[in-house]
Amino acid sequence: MNRTIINIIRFVALVLFQVLIVNHIRLGGYVHPYVYVLFVMLLPINMPKWQLLFCGFGIGLAVDLFSGTLGLHAGATTLMAFCRPGIIKFVSGRQKFESIQEPNLSQLGLVWFIRYSVCMVLVHHFALFVLESFSFRLMGQVLLRILLSAPVTIFLIIMILYLFNSSKKRE
Amino acid sequence: MWNLIRFIQKNHFVILFIVLEVICILMLSRSQNYHKQAVMNTTNNVVGKIYEWGSDVGNYFRLKKTNEQLAEENALLRQQLSIAVDTAQSTHIVNERDTLYEYIPAQVVNNSINQAKNYIIINKGENDGIMPDMCVVSPDGIVGVVLDVSSHYATILSLLHSNSSVGVSFKKNQELATLKWTTSNYRYGMVEDIATHLVFEQGDTVLTGPNSEIFPKDLMVGTVEELYQSPSGDLNRAKIKFSTNFATLRHVYVIRNLYATELDSLRAKF
């Protein structure tokens, strides 16, 4: 199937999954996983950078429309998209991958992917929670929320990837 | 000119990033002013529909509990009705407050409790007679204020919003104070501006105040948990427990003041 269509389906599915299911998970007051960031993480590696930014902005805005916080998620995902080329370079080191179209578990391995998602999720959660509190006054609380939410987000992302990877292999 | 174009071409990634971030921050700072939600309004119908599908699915799993809650409320209302009929017959006094407000039942289609600014979307809107600034209550206590309406849905500013502020009074001595939400816990709110000579115990009831233009007076708000003495000796604060459980909010009523326009026109004269 065309990569663009797959990405559009992924966009819609992740936004709905986030706003209809994940947003209702309540683990204490501090844990808020944001799984939709997976969309930005899985965009093709050789995608033009400006498209990358628009994709990040777009999915953030979609989630914002549902949460009534215009600009909040969009700001965080745009920053994440901006940092992505740098993070991929940083995580891969000298490893080159011309043959790989988009970051995936099966070709790059679990360790690579965990390192990649830790960086991406931390950037996103940091931007999101700082923008949300709109000040550096509550820094302690913000850091606590990042440290508690990020592991849950990463765990959910890896679970989703395993779920969809294995179903593809079986086909 | 060519230099400028070449510069933009070269750095288009960074420039685009800055432009998008500035847009985000502008939108964000505008939405802080919660009366200007123009964009929200246009999308409200689409978003509301999608949330309704989601909540339709979820409602099946809660049917039993919902039934129990409604039955309980029914029982309570029947009891109150019998008392009201009794008093009406015995004294022939018609309670004016009964006819002042109309209750419009609605269902919550989306509700958040873990943001700094929480909103609730309900499945009734302008077509059902709902207008901004109407008050919303649950069977247990107050919930929030209608912020924005589309034809079939309405957005409610939850009590759990950093901008929410409600005039309350204590049942014990009718003293006035202001309810805010500062803590990040959805069970507790903060009542501010309490005079220092007043003493409250845990469990004292907090009701809506008599001066509010939005809330009818004497609606249940919550109970006092803890009183904080101000270190500088001026106004005290008290932590209260909301009687409404926002996490399980399903059925709400929008209260419509039948004389609201009349009141407003009178107020506008002066």
Coordinates of C-alpha atoms in Angstrom, one line a residue:
Chain A
M1 CA 0.0 0.0 0.0
N2 CA 1.1 3.6 -0.6
R3 CA 3.1 5.0 2.3
T4 CA 1.0 8.2 2.3
I5 CA -2.2 6.3 2.8
I6 CA -0.7 4.2 5.6
N7 CA 0.4 7.4 7.3
I8 CA -3.0 9.0 7.0
I9 CA -4.7 5.9 8.5
R10 CA -2.1 5.9 11.2
F11 CA -2.8 9.6 11.9
V12 CA -6.6 9.1 12.3
A13 CA -6.2 5.9 14.3
L14 CA -3.7 7.4 16.7
V15 CA -5.7 10.6 17.3
L16 CA -8.8 8.6 18.0
F17 CA -7.0 6.1 20.2
Q18 CA -5.5 9.0 22.2
V19 CA -8.6 11.0 22.7
L20 CA -11.1 8.2 23.1
I21 CA -9.1 5.7 25.1
V22 CA -5.7 6.8 26.4
N23 CA -7.0 10.2 27.7
H24 CA -9.3 8.2 30.0
I25 CA -6.6 6.2 31.6
R26 CA -6.2 7.6 35.1
L27 CA -3.2 6.4 37.1
G28 CA -3.1 8.9 39.9
G29 CA -2.9 12.6 39.1
Y30 CA 0.5 12.7 37.5
V31 CA 0.5 10.0 34.8
H32 CA -0.7 11.1 31.4
P33 CA 0.6 9.0 28.6
Y34 CA 0.5 10.6 25.1
V35 CA 0.7 7.8 22.6
Y36 CA -0.1 9.8 19.5
V37 CA 3.6 10.9 19.3
L38 CA 4.2 7.6 17.7
F39 CA 2.9 9.1 14.4
V40 CA 5.8 11.6 14.3
M41 CA 8.3 8.9 15.3
L42 CA 7.2 6.6 12.4
L43 CA 7.3 9.1 9.6
P44 CA 9.6 8.2 6.7
I45 CA 13.3 9.0 7.4
N46 CA 13.9 10.6 4.1
M47 CA 10.8 12.8 4.3
P48 CA 11.5 16.5 3.5
K49 CA 12.0 18.4 6.7
W50 CA 9.3 21.0 6.1
Q51 CA 6.8 18.2 5.6
L52 CA 8.0 16.7 8.8
L53 CA 7.2 19.9 10.6
F54 CA 3.7 20.2 9.1
C55 CA 3.0 16.6 10.0
G56 CA 4.0 17.2 13.6
F57 CA 2.0 20.5 13.8
G58 CA -1.0 18.7 12.2
I59 CA -1.3 15.8 14.6
G60 CA -0.8 18.2 17.6
L61 CA -3.5 20.4 16.4
A62 CA -5.9 17.5 15.9
V63 CA -5.4 16.4 19.5
D64 CA -5.7 20.0 20.6
L65 CA -9.1 20.3 18.9
F66 CA -10.3 17.4 21.0
S67 CA -8.9 18.6 24.3
G68 CA -9.9 22.3 23.8
T69 CA -6.3 23.4 24.3
L70 CA -5.4 25.0 21.0
G71 CA -1.7 25.3 20.5
L72 CA -0.6 23.2 23.4
H73 CA 0.0 19.8 21.8
A74 CA 0.8 21.4 18.5
G75 CA 3.6 23.3 20.0
A76 CA 5.1 20.2 21.6
T77 CA 4.8 18.0 18.5
T78 CA 6.3 20.7 16.3
L79 CA 9.3 20.9 18.6
M80 CA 9.5 17.1 18.5
A81 CA 9.4 17.1 14.7
F82 CA 12.1 19.8 14.6
C83 CA 14.4 17.7 16.9
R84 CA 13.8 14.5 15.0
P85 CA 16.6 14.6 12.4
G86 CA 19.1 15.5 15.2
I87 CA 17.8 12.7 17.5
I88 CA 18.0 10.1 14.7
K89 CA 21.6 11.1 14.0
F90 CA 22.4 11.1 17.7
V91 CA 20.8 7.7 18.4
S92 CA 22.3 5.9 15.4
G93 CA 25.9 7.2 15.6
R94 CA 27.8 6.0 12.6
Q95 CA 25.1 3.5 11.6
K96 CA 23.7 4.3 8.1
F97 CA 20.4 3.1 6.8
E98 CA 19.7 3.9 3.2
S99 CA 17.7 0.8 2.8
I100 CA 15.2 1.6 5.6
Q101 CA 12.2 3.7 4.8
E102 CA 10.9 4.5 8.2
P103 CA 12.0 3.7 11.8
N104 CA 10.8 0.3 12.8
L105 CA 11.4 -2.3 15.4
S106 CA 12.1 -5.3 13.2
Q107 CA 15.0 -3.8 11.2
L108 CA 16.6 -1.5 13.8
G109 CA 16.1 -3.6 16.9
L110 CA 14.6 -3.0 20.3
V111 CA 17.5 -1.2 21.8
W112 CA 17.8 1.3 19.1
F113 CA 14.1 1.9 19.2
I114 CA 14.0 2.4 23.0
R115 CA 16.8 4.9 22.8
Y116 CA 15.0 6.7 20.0
S117 CA 11.7 6.8 21.8
V118 CA 13.2 7.9 25.1
C119 CA 14.7 11.0 23.4
M120 CA 11.6 11.8 21.4
V121 CA 9.2 11.3 24.2
L122 CA 11.2 13.3 26.7
V123 CA 11.4 16.3 24.2
H124 CA 7.7 16.1 23.7
H125 CA 6.6 15.7 27.3
F126 CA 9.0 18.4 28.5
A127 CA 7.6 20.9 26.0
L128 CA 4.0 19.9 26.6
F129 CA 4.1 20.1 30.4
V130 CA 6.1 23.4 30.4
L131 CA 3.7 24.9 27.9
E132 CA 0.8 23.6 30.0
S133 CA 1.8 25.2 33.2
F134 CA 3.0 28.2 31.2
S135 CA 5.7 29.1 33.7
F136 CA 8.8 27.7 35.3
R137 CA 7.4 28.2 38.8
L138 CA 6.0 24.7 39.2
M139 CA 9.2 23.1 37.8
G140 CA 9.2 20.4 40.5
Q141 CA 5.7 19.3 39.7
V142 CA 6.4 19.5 35.9
L143 CA 9.5 17.3 36.3
L144 CA 7.6 14.8 38.4
R145 CA 4.9 14.5 35.7
I146 CA 7.5 14.0 33.0
L147 CA 9.3 11.3 34.9
L148 CA 6.1 9.5 35.7
S149 CA 4.4 9.9 32.3
A150 CA 7.3 9.2 29.9
P151 CA 7.9 5.6 30.9
V152 CA 4.2 4.8 30.5
T153 CA 4.1 6.4 27.1
I154 CA 7.2 4.5 25.9
F155 CA 5.8 1.3 27.2
L156 CA 2.5 1.8 25.4
I157 CA 4.4 2.7 22.2
I158 CA 6.5 -0.4 22.2
M159 CA 3.4 -2.5 23.0
I160 CA 1.6 -1.0 20.0
L161 CA 4.6 -1.7 17.7
Y162 CA 4.8 -5.3 18.8
L163 CA 1.1 -5.8 18.3
F164 CA 1.1 -4.5 14.8
N165 CA 4.5 -6.0 13.8
S166 CA 3.5 -9.5 14.7
S167 CA 0.2 -9.3 12.9
K168 CA 2.0 -8.3 9.7
K169 CA 4.3 -11.2 9.9
R170 CA 1.5 -13.7 10.3
E171 CA -0.2 -12.5 7.1
Chain B
M1 CA 16.3 40.6 -2.4
W2 CA 18.0 37.6 -3.9
N3 CA 20.1 37.3 -0.8
L4 CA 16.9 37.2 1.4
I5 CA 15.3 34.5 -0.8
R6 CA 18.5 32.5 -0.7
F7 CA 18.6 32.9 3.1
I8 CA 15.1 31.7 3.5
Q9 CA 15.7 28.8 1.1
K10 CA 18.8 27.8 3.1
N11 CA 17.2 28.0 6.5
H12 CA 13.6 27.2 5.6
F13 CA 13.5 24.4 8.2
V14 CA 14.4 26.6 11.1
I15 CA 12.3 29.5 9.9
L16 CA 9.2 27.3 9.4
F17 CA 9.8 25.8 12.9
I18 CA 9.8 29.3 14.5
V19 CA 6.8 30.4 12.5
L20 CA 4.8 27.3 13.6
E21 CA 5.8 27.6 17.2
V22 CA 4.9 31.3 17.3
I23 CA 1.4 30.3 15.9
C24 CA 1.1 27.7 18.6
I25 CA 2.0 30.1 21.4
L26 CA -0.3 32.8 20.0
M27 CA -3.2 30.3 19.9
L28 CA -2.3 29.2 23.4
S29 CA -2.2 32.6 24.9
R30 CA -5.5 33.5 23.2
S31 CA -7.2 30.4 24.6
Q32 CA -6.1 31.6 28.1
N33 CA -8.8 34.2 27.6
Y34 CA -11.6 31.7 27.7
H35 CA -14.3 33.9 26.2
K36 CA -12.6 34.0 22.8
Q37 CA -12.9 30.4 21.6
A38 CA -13.9 31.1 18.0
V39 CA -12.1 28.1 16.6
M40 CA -13.5 25.8 19.3
N41 CA -17.0 26.8 18.3
T42 CA -16.7 25.8 14.6
T43 CA -15.2 22.4 15.4
N44 CA -17.4 21.7 18.4
N45 CA -20.0 19.9 16.4
V46 CA -17.6 17.5 14.7
V47 CA -15.6 16.9 17.8
G48 CA -18.8 16.4 19.8
K49 CA -20.1 13.8 17.4
I50 CA -16.9 11.8 17.6
Y51 CA -16.8 12.0 21.3
E52 CA -20.5 10.9 21.4
W53 CA -19.6 7.7 19.4
G54 CA -16.9 6.9 21.9
S55 CA -19.1 7.5 24.9
D56 CA -21.9 5.5 23.3
V57 CA -19.6 2.5 23.4
G58 CA -18.4 3.2 26.9
N59 CA -22.0 3.7 28.2
Y60 CA -22.9 0.1 27.6
F61 CA -20.4 -1.0 30.2
R62 CA -21.8 1.4 32.8
L63 CA -25.5 0.8 32.3
K64 CA -25.9 -1.1 35.5
K65 CA -24.2 1.6 37.6
T66 CA -26.1 4.4 35.8
N67 CA -29.4 2.7 36.4
E68 CA -28.6 2.4 40.1
Q69 CA -27.7 6.1 40.3
L70 CA -30.8 7.2 38.5
A71 CA -33.0 5.0 40.7
E72 CA -31.4 6.5 43.8
E73 CA -32.0 10.0 42.5
N74 CA -35.6 9.1 41.6
A75 CA -36.2 7.9 45.1
L76 CA -34.8 11.1 46.6
L77 CA -36.9 13.3 44.3
R78 CA -40.1 11.3 45.1
Q79 CA -39.4 11.9 48.7
Q80 CA -38.9 15.6 48.2
L81 CA -42.0 15.8 46.1
S82 CA -44.1 14.2 48.8
I83 CA -42.8 16.7 51.3
A84 CA -43.5 19.6 48.9
V85 CA -47.0 18.4 48.3
D86 CA -47.5 18.1 52.0
T87 CA -46.4 21.6 52.8
A88 CA -48.2 23.1 49.8
Q89 CA -51.5 21.5 50.9
S90 CA -51.1 22.4 54.5
T91 CA -50.1 26.1 54.1
H92 CA -51.1 27.0 50.6
I93 CA -47.8 28.7 50.0
V94 CA -46.3 28.3 46.6
N95 CA -42.6 28.2 46.7
E96 CA -41.4 30.7 44.2
R97 CA -38.1 29.1 43.6
D98 CA -39.7 26.1 42.0
T99 CA -40.8 28.1 39.0
L100 CA -37.7 30.2 38.7
Y101 CA -35.4 27.6 37.2
E102 CA -35.8 25.0 34.5
Y103 CA -33.6 21.8 34.7
I104 CA -32.4 20.5 31.3
P105 CA -31.0 17.0 31.5
A106 CA -27.9 16.2 29.5
Q107 CA -25.3 13.6 29.1
V108 CA -21.5 14.1 29.3
V109 CA -19.9 13.0 26.0
N110 CA -16.4 14.1 27.0
N111 CA -14.8 15.1 30.2
S112 CA -11.2 15.6 31.3
I113 CA -9.9 15.9 34.8
N114 CA -6.2 15.7 34.5
Q115 CA -5.3 18.9 32.7
A116 CA -4.7 22.3 34.2
K117 CA -7.7 23.5 32.3
N118 CA -10.5 21.0 32.1
Y119 CA -13.5 21.2 29.9
I120 CA -16.6 19.0 29.7
I121 CA -18.7 18.5 26.5
I122 CA -22.4 17.6 26.8
N123 CA -24.9 16.4 24.2
K124 CA -27.3 19.4 24.4
G125 CA -26.8 22.7 22.7
E126 CA -28.4 25.8 21.4
N127 CA -31.3 23.8 19.9
D128 CA -32.2 22.6 23.4
G129 CA -32.2 26.1 24.8
I130 CA -28.8 26.1 26.3
M131 CA -26.9 29.3 26.3
P132 CA -23.5 30.5 27.6
D133 CA -23.3 31.3 31.3
M134 CA -25.9 28.8 32.4
C135 CA -24.9 26.7 35.3
V136 CA -24.4 22.9 35.3
V137 CA -25.0 20.6 38.2
S138 CA -24.8 16.9 38.8
P139 CA -27.1 15.0 41.2
D140 CA -24.4 15.4 43.8
G141 CA -23.3 19.0 43.4
I142 CA -22.3 21.8 41.0
V143 CA -20.1 21.0 38.0
G144 CA -19.4 24.1 36.0
V145 CA -20.6 26.9 33.7
V146 CA -21.6 26.7 30.1
L147 CA -18.9 28.4 28.1
D148 CA -19.8 27.9 24.5
V149 CA -22.6 26.3 22.5
S150 CA -23.0 24.9 19.1
S151 CA -26.3 23.6 17.7
H152 CA -26.2 20.2 19.4
Y153 CA -23.3 20.4 21.9
A154 CA -22.1 22.7 24.6
T155 CA -18.7 23.1 26.1
I156 CA -18.6 23.6 29.9
L157 CA -15.9 25.2 31.9
S158 CA -15.4 22.6 34.6
L159 CA -14.8 23.6 38.2
L160 CA -11.5 21.9 37.6
H161 CA -10.1 24.8 35.6
S162 CA -7.5 27.3 36.7
N163 CA -9.7 30.2 35.7
S164 CA -12.8 28.9 37.5
S165 CA -14.1 31.0 40.3
V166 CA -17.4 30.6 42.2
G167 CA -18.9 32.6 45.0
V168 CA -19.7 30.2 47.8
S169 CA -21.0 30.4 51.3
F170 CA -20.8 28.2 54.4
K171 CA -24.0 26.5 55.5
K172 CA -23.0 26.9 59.2
N173 CA -22.8 30.7 59.4
Q174 CA -23.6 32.0 55.9
E175 CA -20.2 33.5 55.5
L176 CA -19.1 34.3 51.9
A177 CA -15.9 33.1 50.2
T178 CA -14.5 32.2 46.8
L179 CA -13.9 28.8 45.4
K180 CA -11.0 28.2 43.1
W181 CA -9.2 25.2 41.8
T182 CA -5.4 25.2 42.4
T183 CA -4.5 21.7 43.3
S184 CA -3.9 19.2 40.7
N185 CA -6.2 16.7 42.4
Y186 CA -9.7 16.4 40.9
R187 CA -11.3 15.6 44.3
Y188 CA -10.3 18.8 46.1
G189 CA -10.8 22.6 45.6
M190 CA -9.6 25.6 47.5
V191 CA -11.9 28.1 49.2
E192 CA -10.1 31.5 49.5
D193 CA -10.8 34.8 51.3
I194 CA -12.1 33.4 54.6
A195 CA -12.1 35.8 57.4
T196 CA -9.7 34.9 60.2
H197 CA -12.1 34.8 63.1
L198 CA -14.1 32.0 61.5
V199 CA -13.4 28.4 62.6
F200 CA -14.4 25.4 60.5
E201 CA -14.3 21.7 61.2
Q202 CA -13.8 18.9 58.8
G203 CA -17.1 18.0 57.2
D204 CA -18.7 21.5 57.3
T205 CA -20.9 22.0 54.2
V206 CA -20.1 24.5 51.5
L207 CA -23.0 25.8 49.3
T208 CA -23.2 28.2 46.4
G209 CA -23.4 31.8 47.5
P210 CA -26.4 34.1 47.3
N211 CA -24.7 36.7 45.1
S212 CA -23.9 34.6 42.0
E213 CA -25.4 35.6 38.8
I214 CA -25.0 32.1 37.4
F215 CA -25.6 29.7 40.2
P216 CA -28.8 29.5 42.1
K217 CA -28.1 29.8 45.8
D218 CA -27.7 26.9 48.2
L219 CA -26.6 24.2 45.7
M220 CA -24.2 21.6 47.2
V221 CA -20.5 22.3 46.5
G222 CA -18.6 20.2 48.9
T223 CA -17.3 19.7 52.4
V224 CA -14.4 21.3 54.3
E225 CA -11.4 19.0 54.5
E226 CA -8.8 21.3 56.2
L227 CA -8.4 24.9 57.2
Y228 CA -5.1 26.6 56.4
Q229 CA -4.1 29.6 58.6
S230 CA -2.6 32.4 56.6
P231 CA 1.0 33.0 57.8
S232 CA 0.6 36.8 57.5
G233 CA -2.6 36.8 59.5
D234 CA -5.0 38.0 56.8
L235 CA -7.5 35.9 55.0
N236 CA -7.5 32.1 55.5
R237 CA -7.9 29.3 53.0
A238 CA -9.7 26.0 53.3
K239 CA -9.3 22.8 51.3
I240 CA -12.7 21.4 50.4
K241 CA -13.7 18.0 48.9
F242 CA -16.1 18.4 46.0
S243 CA -19.3 16.5 46.4
T244 CA -19.3 15.8 42.7
N245 CA -17.1 13.0 41.6
F246 CA -15.7 14.4 38.3
A247 CA -14.1 11.2 37.3
T248 CA -17.4 9.3 37.0
L249 CA -19.5 12.2 35.7
R250 CA -22.2 10.9 33.3
H251 CA -25.6 12.7 33.8
V252 CA -25.8 16.4 34.4
Y253 CA -28.5 19.1 34.5
V254 CA -28.2 22.5 32.9
I255 CA -30.0 25.0 35.0
R256 CA -31.8 27.7 33.1
N257 CA -32.9 30.8 34.9
L258 CA -36.3 31.6 33.3
Y259 CA -35.9 35.3 34.2
A260 CA -32.3 35.7 33.2
T261 CA -33.0 38.1 30.3
E262 CA -35.2 40.2 32.5
L263 CA -32.5 40.3 35.1
D264 CA -29.9 41.2 32.6
S265 CA -31.9 44.0 31.0
L266 CA -32.5 45.5 34.5
R267 CA -28.8 45.3 35.3
A268 CA -27.9 46.9 32.0
K269 CA -29.8 50.0 32.8
F270 CA -27.4 51.1 35.5

